Amino acid sequence: MAFMGLSISSPSYLLFGMVVLWLLSSPAFSADPDPLQDFCVADLNAPISVNGFPCKPITNVTSDDFFFDGFIKAGNTTNTFGVNLTAGNVLAFPGLNTLGISMNRVDFAPGGLNPPHSHPRASESGVVIEGKLLVGFVTTGNVFFSKVLTAGQMFVIPNGLVHFQLNVGKGKALAFTAFNSQLPGAVVLPSTLFASSPSIPDEVLTKGFQIDDDVVKSIRSKFGF
Ligand SMILES: *[C@@H]1O[C@H](CO)[C@@H](O)[C@H](O)[C@H]1NC(C)=O
Ligand SMILES: *[C@@H]1O[C@H](CO)[C@@H](O)[C@H](O)[C@H]1NC(C)=O
Ligand SMILES: *[C@@H]1O[C@H](CO)[C@@H](O)[C@H](O)[C@H]1NC(C)=O
């Protein structure tokens, strides 16, 4: 059998095959797809839905579409976890649409915890601006990596891995995080497992965590269920 004048057993054909396989598999190394134009400011109210958001007409685009002032104020951390996450994703900042990036502001009360969670569509990097944070993640092989960081220190969370940040300093703490997705998504384990709608059957949780019914009920009640 021959392909473009090459025998199937020839080294050139094998090399061609390897290059094709590499090209086919390379999109797996990036998160959001690359843009096909300079920008596509999201029209969040468009009547059609696509993977991402349709662009608003270019003639409607102004400078304000490319700037976001949602991070100026600290979030209110008086809540269960003592943490407030201000999202600078495409929903808050439509100018990010198709660009494959976004950021969050994360404020921590003393002792505040950004509870164990993962981002299904992004790797994360972050920098501590104020305070002292224990940052940790667990690999798919159950290895835990962690470090205590102070102002100016940076961290990275590989794509999709479960991670957390805990304020271990005496005062409040502040960090900014960045993602290679316009909408990284968050699977927050406590609420995903114990506060979904409708609820995951009790038996899944009692068996899954090897705990009794009353423990499941007690955890659910903490989330108002
Ligand atoms: C674009 O601007 C026109 C004129 O101001 C307005 O009527 C229309 O709703 C705008 N469209 C979008 C998608 O912003
Ligand atoms: C985060 O802070 C904002 C602004 O203060 C507030 O409106 C919001 O309710 C807070 N979120 C939580 C979960 O406490
Ligand atoms: C923060 O949130 C708490 C609980 O919702 C509320 O009592 C408090 O007034 C808020 N603080 C500010 C500065 O908005």
CSV table of C-alpha atoms and ligand atoms in Angstrom, one decimal:
chain,number,residue,atom,x,y,z
A,1,MET,CA,0.0,0.0,0.0
A,2,ALA,CA,1.3,3.5,-0.8
A,3,PHE,CA,0.3,6.9,0.4
A,4,MET,CA,1.4,10.0,-1.5
A,5,GLY,CA,4.1,7.9,-3.2
A,6,LEU,CA,5.4,6.6,0.1
A,7,SER,CA,5.4,3.0,1.2
A,8,ILE,CA,3.6,2.4,4.5
A,9,SER,CA,6.8,0.8,5.9
A,10,SER,CA,9.0,3.7,4.9
A,11,PRO,CA,10.5,5.9,7.7
A,12,SER,CA,9.0,9.0,6.1
A,13,TYR,CA,5.5,7.6,6.3
A,14,LEU,CA,6.0,6.8,10.0
A,15,LEU,CA,7.3,10.2,10.7
A,16,PHE,CA,4.3,11.8,8.9
A,17,GLY,CA,2.0,9.6,11.0
A,18,MET,CA,3.8,10.7,14.2
A,19,VAL,CA,3.5,14.4,13.2
A,20,VAL,CA,-0.2,14.0,12.5
A,21,LEU,CA,-0.8,12.3,15.8
A,22,TRP,CA,1.2,15.1,17.6
A,23,LEU,CA,-0.9,17.8,15.8
A,24,LEU,CA,-4.2,16.0,16.7
A,25,SER,CA,-3.2,15.7,20.3
A,26,SER,CA,-1.6,19.1,20.9
A,27,PRO,CA,-4.9,21.0,21.7
A,28,ALA,CA,-5.1,18.9,24.9
A,29,PHE,CA,-2.2,21.1,26.2
A,30,SER,CA,-4.1,24.3,26.1
A,31,ALA,CA,-7.3,25.2,28.0
A,32,ASP,CA,-9.7,27.5,26.1
A,33,PRO,CA,-9.4,27.5,22.3
A,34,ASP,CA,-7.4,30.3,20.6
A,35,PRO,CA,-9.3,33.4,19.4
A,36,LEU,CA,-9.9,33.8,15.6
A,37,GLN,CA,-9.9,37.7,15.8
A,38,ASP,CA,-8.5,40.5,17.9
A,39,PHE,CA,-11.4,40.4,20.4
A,40,CYS,CA,-15.0,39.3,20.8
A,41,VAL,CA,-16.5,41.3,23.7
A,42,ALA,CA,-19.2,39.0,25.0
A,43,ASP,CA,-22.9,39.9,24.5
A,44,LEU,CA,-24.1,38.1,27.6
A,45,ASN,CA,-27.7,38.7,26.7
A,46,ALA,CA,-27.6,37.3,23.1
A,47,PRO,CA,-30.6,35.1,22.3
A,48,ILE,CA,-28.4,32.3,20.9
A,49,SER,CA,-26.0,30.1,23.0
A,50,VAL,CA,-22.7,28.9,21.7
A,51,ASN,CA,-19.5,27.5,23.4
A,52,GLY,CA,-18.6,30.8,25.0
A,53,PHE,CA,-20.6,33.9,24.1
A,54,PRO,CA,-21.4,35.7,20.8
A,55,CYS,CA,-19.5,38.9,20.2
A,56,LYS,CA,-21.3,42.2,20.6
A,57,PRO,CA,-21.2,44.4,17.4
A,58,ILE,CA,-17.7,45.9,17.0
A,59,THR,CA,-19.3,49.4,16.5
A,60,ASN,CA,-20.7,49.0,20.1
A,61,VAL,CA,-17.3,48.2,21.6
A,62,THR,CA,-15.7,51.0,23.8
A,63,SER,CA,-12.6,51.3,25.9
A,64,ASP,CA,-14.6,50.4,29.0
A,65,ASP,CA,-15.1,46.9,27.6
A,66,PHE,CA,-11.4,46.2,28.2
A,67,PHE,CA,-11.2,47.4,31.8
A,68,PHE,CA,-12.7,46.0,35.0
A,69,ASP,CA,-12.9,47.7,38.3
A,70,GLY,CA,-14.5,44.8,40.3
A,71,PHE,CA,-11.3,44.2,42.2
A,72,ILE,CA,-11.0,47.6,43.9
A,73,LYS,CA,-13.0,46.7,47.0
A,74,ALA,CA,-12.4,43.8,49.4
A,75,GLY,CA,-15.1,41.2,49.5
A,76,ASN,CA,-17.1,40.7,52.7
A,77,THR,CA,-15.6,37.7,54.6
A,78,THR,CA,-18.2,37.4,57.3
A,79,ASN,CA,-19.5,34.0,56.1
A,80,THR,CA,-19.1,30.3,56.9
A,81,PHE,CA,-15.5,29.9,55.5
A,82,GLY,CA,-14.2,33.4,56.2
A,83,VAL,CA,-13.4,33.9,52.6
A,84,ASN,CA,-14.8,36.0,49.7
A,85,LEU,CA,-13.9,35.3,46.1
A,86,THR,CA,-14.5,38.1,43.6
A,87,ALA,CA,-14.6,36.6,40.2
A,88,GLY,CA,-13.1,38.4,37.2
A,89,ASN,CA,-14.3,35.9,34.7
A,90,VAL,CA,-16.1,36.4,31.4
A,91,LEU,CA,-19.5,36.7,33.2
A,92,ALA,CA,-18.2,39.7,35.2
A,93,PHE,CA,-15.8,41.1,32.6
A,94,PRO,CA,-17.2,40.3,29.1
A,95,GLY,CA,-14.1,41.7,27.4
A,96,LEU,CA,-12.4,38.4,28.3
A,97,ASN,CA,-14.6,36.4,25.9
A,98,THR,CA,-12.5,34.1,23.6
A,99,LEU,CA,-9.2,35.3,25.2
A,100,GLY,CA,-8.7,32.2,27.4
A,101,ILE,CA,-7.8,34.0,30.6
A,102,SER,CA,-9.4,35.3,33.8
A,103,MET,CA,-8.5,36.3,37.4
A,104,ASN,CA,-10.0,36.2,40.9
A,105,ARG,CA,-9.5,38.4,43.9
A,106,VAL,CA,-9.6,36.3,47.1
A,107,ASP,CA,-10.0,38.0,50.5
A,108,PHE,CA,-9.5,36.0,53.7
A,109,ALA,CA,-10.5,36.8,57.3
A,110,PRO,CA,-8.1,35.6,60.0
A,111,GLY,CA,-8.4,31.7,59.9
A,112,GLY,CA,-10.4,32.0,56.6
A,113,LEU,CA,-10.4,28.9,54.3
A,114,ASN,CA,-10.9,28.8,50.5
A,115,PRO,CA,-12.2,25.2,50.9
A,116,PRO,CA,-10.9,22.2,48.9
A,117,HIS,CA,-12.0,22.7,45.3
A,118,SER,CA,-10.9,22.2,41.7
A,119,HIS,CA,-11.2,24.1,38.4
A,120,PRO,CA,-12.3,21.7,35.7
A,121,ARG,CA,-11.2,24.0,32.8
A,122,ALA,CA,-8.0,25.6,34.0
A,123,SER,CA,-4.6,25.6,35.6
A,124,GLU,CA,-4.2,28.4,38.2
A,125,SER,CA,-1.4,30.6,39.3
A,126,GLY,CA,-1.7,33.0,42.2
A,127,VAL,CA,0.2,35.6,44.1
A,128,VAL,CA,-0.1,36.6,47.8
A,129,ILE,CA,-0.5,40.3,48.2
A,130,GLU,CA,-1.0,40.5,52.0
A,131,GLY,CA,-0.9,38.1,54.9
A,132,LYS,CA,0.2,34.5,55.2
A,133,LEU,CA,-1.5,31.6,53.3
A,134,LEU,CA,-1.0,27.8,53.5
A,135,VAL,CA,-1.5,26.8,49.8
A,136,GLY,CA,-1.8,23.1,49.0
A,137,PHE,CA,-2.9,20.6,46.4
A,138,VAL,CA,-3.2,16.9,46.0
A,139,THR,CA,-2.2,14.9,42.9
A,140,THR,CA,-4.2,12.2,41.3
A,141,GLY,CA,-1.7,9.8,43.1
A,142,ASN,CA,-2.8,11.3,46.5
A,143,VAL,CA,0.5,13.1,47.1
A,144,PHE,CA,0.0,16.4,49.0
A,145,PHE,CA,2.2,19.4,48.1
A,146,SER,CA,2.0,22.6,50.2
A,147,LYS,CA,3.8,25.7,51.4
A,148,VAL,CA,3.2,28.7,53.6
A,149,LEU,CA,3.5,31.9,51.4
A,150,THR,CA,3.7,35.6,52.3
A,151,ALA,CA,3.4,38.8,50.3
A,152,GLY,CA,5.0,38.6,46.9
A,153,GLN,CA,5.2,34.8,46.7
A,154,MET,CA,3.5,33.0,43.9
A,155,PHE,CA,2.0,29.5,43.5
A,156,VAL,CA,0.7,27.2,40.8
A,157,ILE,CA,-2.1,24.7,40.9
A,158,PRO,CA,-1.9,22.1,38.0
A,159,ASN,CA,-5.1,21.8,35.9
A,160,GLY,CA,-8.1,20.2,37.7
A,161,LEU,CA,-6.3,19.2,40.9
A,162,VAL,CA,-8.0,19.6,44.3
A,163,HIS,CA,-6.5,22.5,46.3
A,164,PHE,CA,-7.1,25.0,49.0
A,165,GLN,CA,-5.8,28.2,50.6
A,166,LEU,CA,-5.9,28.7,54.4
A,167,ASN,CA,-5.1,32.0,56.2
A,168,VAL,CA,-2.5,31.0,58.8
A,169,GLY,CA,-1.5,34.5,59.6
A,170,LYS,CA,-2.7,36.7,62.5
A,171,GLY,CA,-4.5,39.3,60.3
A,172,LYS,CA,-6.5,39.2,57.1
A,173,ALA,CA,-5.0,38.0,53.8
A,174,LEU,CA,-5.3,38.8,50.2
A,175,ALA,CA,-4.4,36.9,47.0
A,176,PHE,CA,-5.0,37.3,43.3
A,177,THR,CA,-5.3,34.2,41.2
A,178,ALA,CA,-5.1,33.8,37.4
A,179,PHE,CA,-6.5,31.1,35.1
A,180,ASN,CA,-5.9,29.9,31.5
A,181,SER,CA,-9.7,30.0,30.9
A,182,GLN,CA,-12.3,32.7,30.6
A,183,LEU,CA,-14.6,30.6,32.9
A,184,PRO,CA,-12.5,28.1,34.8
A,185,GLY,CA,-15.5,26.8,36.8
A,186,ALA,CA,-15.1,25.5,40.4
A,187,VAL,CA,-16.1,22.2,41.9
A,188,VAL,CA,-16.2,23.1,45.6
A,189,LEU,CA,-16.1,19.7,47.3
A,190,PRO,CA,-18.1,20.4,50.5
A,191,SER,CA,-21.0,22.0,48.6
A,192,THR,CA,-20.7,19.7,45.6
A,193,LEU,CA,-21.1,16.6,47.7
A,194,PHE,CA,-23.3,17.8,50.6
A,195,ALA,CA,-25.3,20.6,49.2
A,196,SER,CA,-26.3,19.6,45.6
A,197,SER,CA,-29.8,20.0,44.3
A,198,PRO,CA,-31.3,17.5,44.3
A,199,SER,CA,-29.2,15.8,47.0
A,200,ILE,CA,-26.8,12.9,46.3
A,201,PRO,CA,-28.4,9.8,47.9
A,202,ASP,CA,-27.3,9.4,51.5
A,203,GLU,CA,-26.1,5.9,50.8
A,204,VAL,CA,-23.5,7.2,48.3
A,205,LEU,CA,-22.1,9.5,51.0
A,206,THR,CA,-22.2,7.1,54.0
A,207,LYS,CA,-20.5,4.4,51.9
A,208,GLY,CA,-18.2,6.8,50.1
A,209,PHE,CA,-16.9,8.3,53.3
A,210,GLN,CA,-17.5,5.3,55.6
A,211,ILE,CA,-19.6,7.5,57.9
A,212,ASP,CA,-23.1,7.1,59.5
A,213,ASP,CA,-26.3,8.7,58.4
A,214,ASP,CA,-26.3,11.3,61.2
A,215,VAL,CA,-22.9,12.6,60.1
A,216,VAL,CA,-24.2,13.1,56.6
A,217,LYS,CA,-27.3,14.9,58.1
A,218,SER,CA,-25.1,17.0,60.3
A,219,ILE,CA,-22.8,18.1,57.4
A,220,ARG,CA,-25.8,18.8,55.2
A,221,SER,CA,-27.4,21.0,57.9
A,222,LYS,CA,-24.3,23.2,58.0
A,223,PHE,CA,-25.1,24.2,54.4
A,224,GLY,CA,-28.8,24.7,55.1
A,225,PHE,CA,-30.0,21.3,53.7
B,1,LIG,C1,-25.5,48.1,20.1
B,1,LIG,O1,-25.8,49.5,20.1
B,1,LIG,C2,-27.1,49.8,19.6
B,1,LIG,C3,-27.2,51.4,19.5
B,1,LIG,O2,-26.8,51.9,20.7
B,1,LIG,C4,-28.1,49.2,20.6
B,1,LIG,O3,-29.4,49.5,20.1
B,1,LIG,C5,-27.9,47.7,20.6
B,1,LIG,O4,-28.7,47.2,21.6
B,1,LIG,C6,-26.5,47.4,21.0
B,1,LIG,N1,-26.3,45.9,20.9
B,1,LIG,C7,-25.6,45.2,21.8
B,1,LIG,C8,-25.6,43.8,21.6
B,1,LIG,O5,-25.0,45.8,22.7
B,2,LIG,C1,-18.6,38.7,49.1
B,2,LIG,O1,-18.5,40.1,49.2
B,2,LIG,C2,-19.5,40.9,48.5
B,2,LIG,C3,-19.2,42.3,48.6
B,2,LIG,O2,-19.0,42.7,49.9
B,2,LIG,C4,-20.9,40.5,49.0
B,2,LIG,O3,-21.9,41.1,48.3
B,2,LIG,C5,-21.1,39.0,48.9
B,2,LIG,O4,-22.3,38.6,49.5
B,2,LIG,C6,-19.9,38.3,49.6
B,2,LIG,N1,-20.1,36.8,49.4
B,2,LIG,C7,-20.1,35.9,50.4
B,2,LIG,C8,-20.2,34.5,50.0
B,2,LIG,O5,-19.9,36.2,51.5
B,3,LIG,C1,-20.7,41.8,55.9
B,3,LIG,O1,-21.7,40.7,55.9
B,3,LIG,C2,-22.3,40.5,57.2
B,3,LIG,C3,-23.1,39.3,57.1
B,3,LIG,O2,-23.9,39.3,55.9
B,3,LIG,C4,-23.1,41.8,57.5
B,3,LIG,O3,-23.7,41.6,58.8
B,3,LIG,C5,-22.1,43.0,57.5
B,3,LIG,O4,-22.9,44.2,57.7
B,3,LIG,C6,-21.4,43.1,56.2
B,3,LIG,N1,-20.3,44.1,56.3
B,3,LIG,C7,-20.2,45.1,55.5
B,3,LIG,C8,-19.1,46.1,55.7
B,3,LIG,O5,-21.0,45.2,54.5
